[in-house]
Short mmCIF file of C-alpha atoms and ligand atoms in Angstrom, two decimals:
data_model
loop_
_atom_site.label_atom_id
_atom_site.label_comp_id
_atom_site.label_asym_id
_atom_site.label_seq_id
_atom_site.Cartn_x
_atom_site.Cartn_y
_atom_site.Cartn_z
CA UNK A 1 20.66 -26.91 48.13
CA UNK A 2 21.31 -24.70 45.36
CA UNK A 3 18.49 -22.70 43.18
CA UNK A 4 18.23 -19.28 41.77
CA UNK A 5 17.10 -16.27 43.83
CA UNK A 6 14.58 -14.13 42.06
CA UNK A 7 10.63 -15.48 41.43
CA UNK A 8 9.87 -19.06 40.09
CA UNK A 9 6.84 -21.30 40.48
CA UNK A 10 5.81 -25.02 41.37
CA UNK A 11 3.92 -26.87 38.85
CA UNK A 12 2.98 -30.05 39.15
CA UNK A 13 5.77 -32.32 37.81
CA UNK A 14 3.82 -34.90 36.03
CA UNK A 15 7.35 -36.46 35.25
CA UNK A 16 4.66 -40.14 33.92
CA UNK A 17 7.50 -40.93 31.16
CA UNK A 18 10.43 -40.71 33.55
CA UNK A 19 10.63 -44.76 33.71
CA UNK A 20 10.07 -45.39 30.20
CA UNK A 21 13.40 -46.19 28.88
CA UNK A 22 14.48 -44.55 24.94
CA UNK A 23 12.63 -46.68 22.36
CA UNK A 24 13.38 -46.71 18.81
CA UNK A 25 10.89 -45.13 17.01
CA UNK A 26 10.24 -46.77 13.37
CA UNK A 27 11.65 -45.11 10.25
CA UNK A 28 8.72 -43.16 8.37
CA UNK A 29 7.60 -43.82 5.10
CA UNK A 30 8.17 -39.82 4.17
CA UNK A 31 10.03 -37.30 6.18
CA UNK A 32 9.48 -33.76 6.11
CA UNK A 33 12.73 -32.03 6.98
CA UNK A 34 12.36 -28.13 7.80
CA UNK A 35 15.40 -26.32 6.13
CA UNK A 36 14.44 -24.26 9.40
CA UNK A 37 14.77 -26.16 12.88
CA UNK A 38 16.96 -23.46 14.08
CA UNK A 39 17.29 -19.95 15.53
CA UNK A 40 18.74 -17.61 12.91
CA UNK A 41 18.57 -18.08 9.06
CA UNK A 42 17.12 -20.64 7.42
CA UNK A 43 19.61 -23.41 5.43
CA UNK A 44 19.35 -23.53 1.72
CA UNK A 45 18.90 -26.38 0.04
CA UNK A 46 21.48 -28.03 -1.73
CA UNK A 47 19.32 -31.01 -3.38
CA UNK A 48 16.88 -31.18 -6.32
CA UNK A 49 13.85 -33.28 -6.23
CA UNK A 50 14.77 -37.01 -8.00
CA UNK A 51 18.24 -36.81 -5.74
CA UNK A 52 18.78 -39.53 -4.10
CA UNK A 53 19.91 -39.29 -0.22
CA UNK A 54 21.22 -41.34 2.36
CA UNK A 55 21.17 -41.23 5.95
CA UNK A 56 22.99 -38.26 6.81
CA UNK A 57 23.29 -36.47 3.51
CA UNK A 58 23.77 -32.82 3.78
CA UNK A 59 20.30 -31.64 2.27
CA UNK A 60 20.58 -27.39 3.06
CA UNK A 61 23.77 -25.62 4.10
CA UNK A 62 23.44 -22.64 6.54
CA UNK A 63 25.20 -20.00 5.27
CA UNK A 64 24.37 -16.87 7.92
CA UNK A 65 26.30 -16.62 10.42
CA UNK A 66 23.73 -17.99 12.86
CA UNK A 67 22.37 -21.11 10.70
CA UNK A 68 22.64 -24.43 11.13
CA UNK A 69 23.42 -27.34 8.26
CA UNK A 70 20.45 -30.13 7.42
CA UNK A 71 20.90 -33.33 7.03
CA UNK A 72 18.35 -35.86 5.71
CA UNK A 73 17.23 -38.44 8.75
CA UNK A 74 15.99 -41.08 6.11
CA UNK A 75 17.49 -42.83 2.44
CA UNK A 76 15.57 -42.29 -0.42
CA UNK A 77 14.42 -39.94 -2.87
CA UNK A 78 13.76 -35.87 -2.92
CA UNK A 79 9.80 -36.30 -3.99
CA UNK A 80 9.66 -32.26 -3.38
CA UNK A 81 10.68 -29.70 -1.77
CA UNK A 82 7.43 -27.62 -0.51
CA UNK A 83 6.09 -25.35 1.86
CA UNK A 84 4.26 -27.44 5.23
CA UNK A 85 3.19 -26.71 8.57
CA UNK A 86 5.89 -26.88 11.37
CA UNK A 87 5.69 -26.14 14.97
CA UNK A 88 5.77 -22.96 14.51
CA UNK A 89 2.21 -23.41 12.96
CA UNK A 90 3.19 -21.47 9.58
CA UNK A 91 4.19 -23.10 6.34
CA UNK A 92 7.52 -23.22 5.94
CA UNK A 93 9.92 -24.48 3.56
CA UNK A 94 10.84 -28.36 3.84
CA UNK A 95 12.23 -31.27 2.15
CA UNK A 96 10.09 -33.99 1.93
CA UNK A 97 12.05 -37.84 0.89
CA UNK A 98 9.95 -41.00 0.19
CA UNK A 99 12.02 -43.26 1.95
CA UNK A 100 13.52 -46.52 0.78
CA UNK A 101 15.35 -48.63 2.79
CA UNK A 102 17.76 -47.29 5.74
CA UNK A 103 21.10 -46.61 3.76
CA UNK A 104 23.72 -44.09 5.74
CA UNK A 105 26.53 -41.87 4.60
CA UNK A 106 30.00 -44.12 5.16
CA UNK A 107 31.31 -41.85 6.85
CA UNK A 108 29.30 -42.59 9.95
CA UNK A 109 30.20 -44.45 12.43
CA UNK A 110 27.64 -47.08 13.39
CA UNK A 111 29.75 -48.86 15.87
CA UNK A 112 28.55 -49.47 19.77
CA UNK A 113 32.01 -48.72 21.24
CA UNK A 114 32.35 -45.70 22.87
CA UNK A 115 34.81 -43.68 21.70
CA UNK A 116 36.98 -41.76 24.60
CA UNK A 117 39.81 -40.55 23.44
CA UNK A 118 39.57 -37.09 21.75
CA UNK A 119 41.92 -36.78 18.88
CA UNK A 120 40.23 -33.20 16.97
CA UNK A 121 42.14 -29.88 17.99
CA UNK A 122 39.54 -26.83 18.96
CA UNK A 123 38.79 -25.44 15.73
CA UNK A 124 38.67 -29.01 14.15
CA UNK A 125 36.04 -29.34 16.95
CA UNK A 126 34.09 -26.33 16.55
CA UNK A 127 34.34 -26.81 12.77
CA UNK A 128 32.91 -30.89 12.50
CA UNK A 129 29.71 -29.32 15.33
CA UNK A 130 29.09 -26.57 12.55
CA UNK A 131 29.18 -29.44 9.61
CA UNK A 132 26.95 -31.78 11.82
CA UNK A 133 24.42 -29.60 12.40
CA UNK A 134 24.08 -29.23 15.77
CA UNK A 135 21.77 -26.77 17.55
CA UNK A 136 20.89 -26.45 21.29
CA UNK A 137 18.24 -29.26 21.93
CA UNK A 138 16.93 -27.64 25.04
CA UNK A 139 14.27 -25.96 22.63
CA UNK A 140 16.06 -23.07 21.87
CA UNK A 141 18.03 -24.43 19.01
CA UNK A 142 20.50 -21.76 19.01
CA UNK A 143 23.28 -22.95 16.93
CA UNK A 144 26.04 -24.66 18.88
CA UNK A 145 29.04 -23.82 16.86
CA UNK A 146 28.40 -20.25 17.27
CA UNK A 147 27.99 -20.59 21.14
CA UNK A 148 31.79 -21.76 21.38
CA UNK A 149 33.42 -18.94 19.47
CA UNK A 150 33.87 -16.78 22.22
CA UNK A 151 34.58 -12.92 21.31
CA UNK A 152 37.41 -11.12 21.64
CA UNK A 153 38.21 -10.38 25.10
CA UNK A 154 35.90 -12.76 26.42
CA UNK A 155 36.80 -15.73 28.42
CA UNK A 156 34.94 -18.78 29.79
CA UNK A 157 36.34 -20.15 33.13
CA UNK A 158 33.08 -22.43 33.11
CA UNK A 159 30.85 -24.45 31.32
CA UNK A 160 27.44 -25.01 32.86
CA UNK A 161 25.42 -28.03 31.41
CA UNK A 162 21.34 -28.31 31.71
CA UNK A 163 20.27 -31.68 32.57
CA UNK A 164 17.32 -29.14 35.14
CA UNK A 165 14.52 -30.18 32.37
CA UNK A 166 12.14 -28.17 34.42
CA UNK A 167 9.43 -27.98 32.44
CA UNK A 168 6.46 -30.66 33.63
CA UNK A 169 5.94 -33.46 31.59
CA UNK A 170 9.43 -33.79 29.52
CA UNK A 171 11.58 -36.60 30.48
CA UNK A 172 14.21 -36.83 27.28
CA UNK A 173 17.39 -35.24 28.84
CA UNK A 174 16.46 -37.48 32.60
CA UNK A 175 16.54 -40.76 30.10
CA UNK A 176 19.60 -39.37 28.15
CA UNK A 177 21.14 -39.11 31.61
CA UNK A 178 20.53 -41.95 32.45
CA UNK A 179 21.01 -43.96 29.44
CA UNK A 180 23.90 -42.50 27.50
CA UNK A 181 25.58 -40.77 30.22
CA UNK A 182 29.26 -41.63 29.67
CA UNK A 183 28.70 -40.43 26.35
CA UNK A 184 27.20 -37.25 27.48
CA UNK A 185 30.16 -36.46 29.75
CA UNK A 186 32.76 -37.16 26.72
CA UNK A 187 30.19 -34.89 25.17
CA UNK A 188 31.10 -32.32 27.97
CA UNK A 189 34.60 -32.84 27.83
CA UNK A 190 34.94 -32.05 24.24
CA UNK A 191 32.78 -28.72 24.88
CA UNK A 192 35.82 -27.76 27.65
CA UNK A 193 38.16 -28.24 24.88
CA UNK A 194 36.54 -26.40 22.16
CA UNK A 195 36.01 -23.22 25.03
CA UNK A 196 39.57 -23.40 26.44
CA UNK A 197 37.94 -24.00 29.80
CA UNK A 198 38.98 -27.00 32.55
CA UNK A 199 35.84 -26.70 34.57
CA UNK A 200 32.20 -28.04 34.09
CA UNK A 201 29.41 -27.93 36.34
CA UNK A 202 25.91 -30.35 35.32
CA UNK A 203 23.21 -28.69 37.40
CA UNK A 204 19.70 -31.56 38.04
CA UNK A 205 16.84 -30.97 39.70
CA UNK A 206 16.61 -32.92 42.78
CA UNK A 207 13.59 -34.62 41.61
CA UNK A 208 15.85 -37.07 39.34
CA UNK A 209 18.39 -38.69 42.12
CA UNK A 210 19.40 -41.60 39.80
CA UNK A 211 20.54 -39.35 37.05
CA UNK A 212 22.11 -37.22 39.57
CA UNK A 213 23.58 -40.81 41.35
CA UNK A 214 24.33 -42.22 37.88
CA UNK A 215 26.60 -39.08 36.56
CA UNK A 216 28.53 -38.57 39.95
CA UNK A 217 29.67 -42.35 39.29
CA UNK A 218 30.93 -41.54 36.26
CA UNK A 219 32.24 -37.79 36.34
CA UNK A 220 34.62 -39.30 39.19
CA UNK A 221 36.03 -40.55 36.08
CA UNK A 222 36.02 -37.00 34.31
CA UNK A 223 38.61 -34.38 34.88
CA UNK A 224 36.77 -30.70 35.79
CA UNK A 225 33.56 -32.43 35.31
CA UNK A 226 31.42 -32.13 38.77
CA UNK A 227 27.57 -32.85 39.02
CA UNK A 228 25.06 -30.05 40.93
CA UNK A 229 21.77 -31.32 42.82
CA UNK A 230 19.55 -27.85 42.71
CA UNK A 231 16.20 -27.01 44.57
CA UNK A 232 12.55 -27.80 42.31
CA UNK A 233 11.91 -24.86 40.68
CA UNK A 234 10.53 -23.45 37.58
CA UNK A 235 12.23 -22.19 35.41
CA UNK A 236 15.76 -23.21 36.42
CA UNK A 237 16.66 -24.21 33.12
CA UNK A 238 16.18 -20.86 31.19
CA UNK A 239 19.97 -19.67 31.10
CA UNK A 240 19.92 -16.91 33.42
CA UNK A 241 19.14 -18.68 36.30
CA UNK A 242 21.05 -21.94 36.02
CA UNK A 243 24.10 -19.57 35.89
CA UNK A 244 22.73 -17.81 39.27
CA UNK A 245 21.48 -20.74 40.54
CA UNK A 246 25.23 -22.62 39.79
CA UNK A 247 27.85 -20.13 40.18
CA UNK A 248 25.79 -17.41 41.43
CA UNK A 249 26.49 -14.47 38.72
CA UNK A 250 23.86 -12.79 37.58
CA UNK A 251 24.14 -11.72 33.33
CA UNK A 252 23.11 -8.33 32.66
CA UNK A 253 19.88 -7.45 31.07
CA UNK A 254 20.48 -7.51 27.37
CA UNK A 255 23.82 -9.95 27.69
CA UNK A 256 24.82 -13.02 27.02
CA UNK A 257 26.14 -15.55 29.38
CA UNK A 258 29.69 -15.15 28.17
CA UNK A 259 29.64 -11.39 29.86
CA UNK A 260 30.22 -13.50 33.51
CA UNK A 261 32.42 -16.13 31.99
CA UNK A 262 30.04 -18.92 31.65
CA UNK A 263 28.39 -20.65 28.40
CA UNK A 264 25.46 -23.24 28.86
CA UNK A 265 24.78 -26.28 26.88
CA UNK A 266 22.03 -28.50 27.16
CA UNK A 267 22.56 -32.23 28.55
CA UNK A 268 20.87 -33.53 25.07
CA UNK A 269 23.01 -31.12 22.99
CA UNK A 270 25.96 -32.82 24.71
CA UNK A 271 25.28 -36.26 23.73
CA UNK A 272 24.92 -35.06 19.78
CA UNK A 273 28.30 -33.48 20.15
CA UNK A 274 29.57 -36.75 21.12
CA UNK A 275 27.99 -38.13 18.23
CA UNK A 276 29.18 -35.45 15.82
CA UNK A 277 32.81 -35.16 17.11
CA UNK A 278 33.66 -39.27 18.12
CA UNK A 279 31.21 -40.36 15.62
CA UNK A 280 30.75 -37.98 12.53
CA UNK A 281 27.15 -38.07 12.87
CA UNK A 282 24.80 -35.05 11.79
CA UNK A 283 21.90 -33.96 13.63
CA UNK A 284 19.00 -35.99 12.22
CA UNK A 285 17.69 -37.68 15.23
CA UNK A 286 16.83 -37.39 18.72
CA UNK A 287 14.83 -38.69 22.15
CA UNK A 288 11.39 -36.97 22.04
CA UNK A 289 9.09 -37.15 25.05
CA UNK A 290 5.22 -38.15 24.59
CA UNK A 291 3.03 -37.70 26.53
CA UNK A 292 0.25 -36.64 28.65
CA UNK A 293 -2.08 -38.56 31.33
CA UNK A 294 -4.58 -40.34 28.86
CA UNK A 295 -2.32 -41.66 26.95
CA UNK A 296 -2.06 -45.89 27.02
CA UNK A 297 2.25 -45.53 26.48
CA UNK A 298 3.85 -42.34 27.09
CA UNK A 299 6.87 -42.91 25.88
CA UNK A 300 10.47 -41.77 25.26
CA UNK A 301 11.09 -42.20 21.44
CA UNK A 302 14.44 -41.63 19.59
CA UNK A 303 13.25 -40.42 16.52
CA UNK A 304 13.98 -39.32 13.37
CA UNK A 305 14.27 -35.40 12.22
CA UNK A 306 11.16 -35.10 9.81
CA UNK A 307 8.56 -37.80 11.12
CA UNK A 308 5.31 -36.59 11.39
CA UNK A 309 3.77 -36.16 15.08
CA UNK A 310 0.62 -38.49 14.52
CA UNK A 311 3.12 -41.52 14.22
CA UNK A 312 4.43 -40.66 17.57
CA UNK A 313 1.21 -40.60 19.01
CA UNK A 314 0.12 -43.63 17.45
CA UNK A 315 3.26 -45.84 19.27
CA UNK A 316 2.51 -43.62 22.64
CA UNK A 317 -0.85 -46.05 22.23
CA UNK A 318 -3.17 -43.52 19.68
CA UNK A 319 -4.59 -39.76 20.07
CA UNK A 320 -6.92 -40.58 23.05
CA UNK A 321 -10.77 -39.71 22.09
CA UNK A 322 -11.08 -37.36 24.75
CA UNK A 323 -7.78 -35.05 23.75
CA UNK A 324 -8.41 -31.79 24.04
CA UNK A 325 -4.90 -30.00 22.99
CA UNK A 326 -1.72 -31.67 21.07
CA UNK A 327 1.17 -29.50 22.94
CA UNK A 328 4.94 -29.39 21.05
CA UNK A 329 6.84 -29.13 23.98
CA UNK A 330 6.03 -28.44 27.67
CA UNK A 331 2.30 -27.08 29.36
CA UNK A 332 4.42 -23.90 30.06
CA UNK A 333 6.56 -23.09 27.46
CA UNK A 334 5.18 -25.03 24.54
CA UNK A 335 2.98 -24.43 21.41
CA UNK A 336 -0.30 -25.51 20.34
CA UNK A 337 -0.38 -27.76 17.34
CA UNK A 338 -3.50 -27.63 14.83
CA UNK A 339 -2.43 -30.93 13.20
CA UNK A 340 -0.73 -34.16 13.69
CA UNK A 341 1.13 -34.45 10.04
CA UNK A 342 3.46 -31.51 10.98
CA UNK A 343 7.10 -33.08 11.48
CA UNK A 344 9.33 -33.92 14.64
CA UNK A 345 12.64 -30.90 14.23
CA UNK A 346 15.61 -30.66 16.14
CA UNK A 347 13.70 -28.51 18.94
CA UNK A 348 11.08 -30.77 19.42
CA UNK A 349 12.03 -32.24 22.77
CA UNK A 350 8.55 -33.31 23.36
CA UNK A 351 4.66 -33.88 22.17
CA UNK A 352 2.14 -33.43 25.55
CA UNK A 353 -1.31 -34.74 24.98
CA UNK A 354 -4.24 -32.44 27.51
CA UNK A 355 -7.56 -34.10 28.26
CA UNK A 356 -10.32 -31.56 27.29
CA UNK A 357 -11.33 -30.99 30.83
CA UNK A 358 -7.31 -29.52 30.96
CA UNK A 359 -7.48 -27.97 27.71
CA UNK A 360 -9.71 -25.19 28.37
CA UNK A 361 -8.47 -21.54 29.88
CA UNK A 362 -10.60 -20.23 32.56
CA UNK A 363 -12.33 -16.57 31.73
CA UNK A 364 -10.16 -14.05 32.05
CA UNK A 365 -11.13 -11.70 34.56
CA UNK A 366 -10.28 -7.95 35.22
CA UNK A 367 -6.52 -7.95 36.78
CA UNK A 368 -6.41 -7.08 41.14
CA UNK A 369 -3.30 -5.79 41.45
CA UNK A 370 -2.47 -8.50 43.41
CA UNK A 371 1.22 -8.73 42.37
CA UNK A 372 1.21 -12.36 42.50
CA UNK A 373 2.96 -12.26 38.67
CA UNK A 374 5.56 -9.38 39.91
CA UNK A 375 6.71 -12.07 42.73
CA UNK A 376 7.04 -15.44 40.81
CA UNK A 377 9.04 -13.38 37.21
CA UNK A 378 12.75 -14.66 37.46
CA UNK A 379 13.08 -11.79 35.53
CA UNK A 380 12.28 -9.12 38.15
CA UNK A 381 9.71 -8.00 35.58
CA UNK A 382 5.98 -6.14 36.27
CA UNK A 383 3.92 -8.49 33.74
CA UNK A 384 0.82 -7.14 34.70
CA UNK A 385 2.12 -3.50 33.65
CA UNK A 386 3.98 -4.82 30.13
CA UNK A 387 1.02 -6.81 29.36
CA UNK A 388 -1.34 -3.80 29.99
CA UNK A 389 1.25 -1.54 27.54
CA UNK A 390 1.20 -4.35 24.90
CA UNK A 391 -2.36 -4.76 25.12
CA UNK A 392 -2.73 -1.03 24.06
CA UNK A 393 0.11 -1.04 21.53
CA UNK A 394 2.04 1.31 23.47
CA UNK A 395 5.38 0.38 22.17
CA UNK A 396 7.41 2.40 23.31
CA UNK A 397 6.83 2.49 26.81
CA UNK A 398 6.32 -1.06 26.73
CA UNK A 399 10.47 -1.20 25.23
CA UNK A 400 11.01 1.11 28.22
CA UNK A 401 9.39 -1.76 30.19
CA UNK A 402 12.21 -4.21 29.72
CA UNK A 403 9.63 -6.71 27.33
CA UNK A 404 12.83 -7.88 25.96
CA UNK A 405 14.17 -9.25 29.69
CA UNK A 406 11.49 -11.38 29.50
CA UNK A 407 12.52 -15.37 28.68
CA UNK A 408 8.84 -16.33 27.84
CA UNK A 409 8.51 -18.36 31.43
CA UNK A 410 5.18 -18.49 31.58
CA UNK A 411 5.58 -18.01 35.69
CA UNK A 412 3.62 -14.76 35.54
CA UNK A 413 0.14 -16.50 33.57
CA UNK A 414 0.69 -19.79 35.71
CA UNK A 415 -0.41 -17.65 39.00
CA UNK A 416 -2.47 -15.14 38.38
CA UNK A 417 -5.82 -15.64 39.82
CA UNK A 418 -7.52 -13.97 37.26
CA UNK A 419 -6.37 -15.76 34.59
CA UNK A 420 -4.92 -13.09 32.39
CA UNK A 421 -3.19 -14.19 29.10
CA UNK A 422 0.01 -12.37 30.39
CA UNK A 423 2.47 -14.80 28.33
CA UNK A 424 0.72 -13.98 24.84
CA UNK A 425 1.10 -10.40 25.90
CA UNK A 426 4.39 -10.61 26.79
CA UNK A 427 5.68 -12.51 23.29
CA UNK A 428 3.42 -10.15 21.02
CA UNK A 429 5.67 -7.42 23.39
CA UNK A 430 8.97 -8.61 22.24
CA UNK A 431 8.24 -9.44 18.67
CA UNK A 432 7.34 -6.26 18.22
CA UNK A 433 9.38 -4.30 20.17
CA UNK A 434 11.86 -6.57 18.89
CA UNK A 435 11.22 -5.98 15.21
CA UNK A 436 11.09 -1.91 16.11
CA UNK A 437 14.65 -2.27 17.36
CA UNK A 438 15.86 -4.21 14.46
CA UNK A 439 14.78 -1.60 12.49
CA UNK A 440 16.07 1.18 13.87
CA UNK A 441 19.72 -0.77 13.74
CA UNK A 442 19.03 -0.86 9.84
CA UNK A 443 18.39 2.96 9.54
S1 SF4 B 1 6.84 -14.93 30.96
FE1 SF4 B 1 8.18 -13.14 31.03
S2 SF4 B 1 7.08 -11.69 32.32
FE2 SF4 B 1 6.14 -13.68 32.66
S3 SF4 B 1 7.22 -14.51 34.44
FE3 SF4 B 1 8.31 -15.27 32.65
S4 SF4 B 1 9.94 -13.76 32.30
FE4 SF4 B 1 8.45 -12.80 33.67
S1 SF4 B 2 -1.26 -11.86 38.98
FE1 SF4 B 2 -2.93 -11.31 37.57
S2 SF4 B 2 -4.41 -10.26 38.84
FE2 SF4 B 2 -2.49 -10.29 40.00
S3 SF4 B 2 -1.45 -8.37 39.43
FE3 SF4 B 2 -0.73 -9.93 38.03
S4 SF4 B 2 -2.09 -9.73 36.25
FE4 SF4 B 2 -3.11 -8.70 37.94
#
């Protein structure tokens, strides 16, 4: 079975929400709505406080070229627009609407029947996914419409979807999968349109054999739609290496998928291009994981763009007493949240709950030179050698270092035996090699 070559690691899966089937979460009575939930600029707002929205109003337009629209997730009225804490753990700018009742745009359509038949030309396509909103929902949020205007002189022959979810804990795009799969795959189907291509590979991790049962059933149905079982192994969903791991091209250091042909989209980013394209739904909602082993009901909760974390937690069964750490996103990738009123975005694809006795780091001890984080980097990286160069501000030979390869894994911190904070290294690294490079393309 398929998996890519270089490094990975073996976490344990913790997969406890797989079973729980999507729930609808209850409307809030206020939703905070970051004009940010993207990578790139953020949108500017195009309401006043007293406005009155609807369900899928247009509440900040992105005007950069990578931005991403808002839409409000609730009806009701602007109270403010402010600065609060998002995942990010900074203030940021956000719309906050006291909801009243659950009125949507008319425009939407609220129908069950799943619509097949794809009327929109390409650039109709790629033009209703830029008015919708939609971003990649894998976490990285890059906006979608910009993914599928290829450059000049670039062609994809395939598009590679990731329904991996490799990081423990998150079960959102297995239940999506599993639950709205024909829709996903219409999803997929309009993505082949809008890139010109005729071919589309799904890769899953083996560990989810009724997803990967349930979408060969109905891609059989699909034309150049075909679904991949790959090898356990962390992190197979980072771009890079679902493209080696699928089609076996590796994408130069500093590139982007489109240099070997290929563009990925995640499995959850799918289904909201079904919704924008068949439907003419925005962005304002989608299936968060929570979850964690004390919890009474992890859960897998379509939710609405703006509700505040603590009412997750409270349907997942309440904020156990002995919680150590409130986690947005996975134990390996994700951030640590301070509070529980900061709001669900578009990247949020899910809330992990650690007991204290798993919410403390062990005492970092003086590094061996074991190697153990040179073996399991994807990236071919020497973490213990960047972090060292970060850790000493040497910028410039930590640049020379390749800091910017690295995709932020966590692989390298997750075995070393001497518990070294290698990740934070590695991410003060590229923001600040990152922000020395942007400068020197302004000078
Ligand atoms: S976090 Fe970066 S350095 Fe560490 S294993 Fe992942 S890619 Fe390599
Ligand atoms: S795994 Fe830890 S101890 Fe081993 S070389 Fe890397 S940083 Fe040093």
């Amino acid at each position: 079975m398929k998996t890519f070559s270089k490094g990975g690691v073996h976490p344990a899966e913790n997969k406890i929400a797989a079973n729980a089937p999507i729930e609808v979460m209850p409307i809030p009575k206020k939703a905070f709505i970051p004009v940010g939930q993207h990578l790139g600029a953020p949108a500017k707002p195009v309401v006043q406080k007293g406005d009155t929205v609807k369900v899928g109003t247009l509440l900040a337009k992105g005007e950069s070229f990578i931005s991403a629209h808002i839409h409000s997730s609730v009806s009701g009225k602007i109270e403010k627009i402010d600065h609060w804490m998002d995942t990010s753990g900074y203030k940021r700018q956000m719309i906050i609407v006291g909801v009243e009742g659950d009125e949507w745009e008319e425009s939407i359509d609220r129908t069950p029947e799943i619509v097949r038949e794809i009327t929109l030309s390409k650039p109709e396509i790629i033009a209703r996914i830029k008015e919708s909103g939609i971003v990649g929902l894998g976490g990285a949020t890059f906006p979608t419409h910009v993914k599928l205007m290829i450059p000049d002189g670039k062609k994809c022959d395939v598009l590679l979807i990731n329904g991996v979810e490799c990081e423990p804990y998150l079960t959102s795009d297995h239940r999506v999968m599993l639950e709205r799969g024909e829709e996903m795959l219409i999803g997929v189907s309009i993505l082949m349109k809008a890139l010109d291509t005729n071919k589309a590979m799904v890769g899953i991790e083996n560990n989810k054999p009724d997803a990967i049962a349930h979408l060969t059933s109905l891609a059989a149905e699909f034309s150049g739609i075909t679904i991949h079982p790959l090898q356990i192994k962390y992190p197979q969903g980072a771009e890079k290496q679902l493209i080696k791991a699928l089609i076996n091209r590796e994408v130069p250091s500093g590139k982007l998928p489109i240099e070997v042909g290929a563009v990925v989209n995640n499995s959850g980013t799918a289904l909201a291009v079904y919704e924008a394209v068949q439907k003419n739904k925005p962005l304002f909602e989608r299936v968060v994981t929570v979850t964690g082993k004390s919890l009474a009901k992890p859960a897998n909760l379509l939710t609405r763009i703006g509700t505040p974390i603590g009412e997750l937690l409270e349907k997942a069964g309440g904020l156990p007493e002995n919680s150590g750490k409130i986690i947005s996103g996975g134990p390996m990738m994700g951030k640590a949240l301070t509070q529980t009123d900061i709001p669900v975005s578009k990247g949020t694809s899910g809330i992990l709950v650690l007991p204290e006795e798993d919410s403390t780091r062990p005492e970092t001890l003086t590094c061996i030179r074991c190697a153990k984080c040179v073996q399991a980097c994807p990236m071919g990286l020497m973490p213990y050698h960047i972090a060292l160069l970060a850790a000493h501000q040497k910028w410039e030979e930590t640049e020379k270092s390749h800091v910017m390869d690295c995709i932020e894994c966590g692989s390298c911190q997750f075995v070393c035996p001497s518990a070294r904070p290698l990740l934070d290294y590695m991410r003060v690294g590229k923001q600040t090699v990152g922000l020395i490079i942007r400068n020197r393309g302004k000078k």
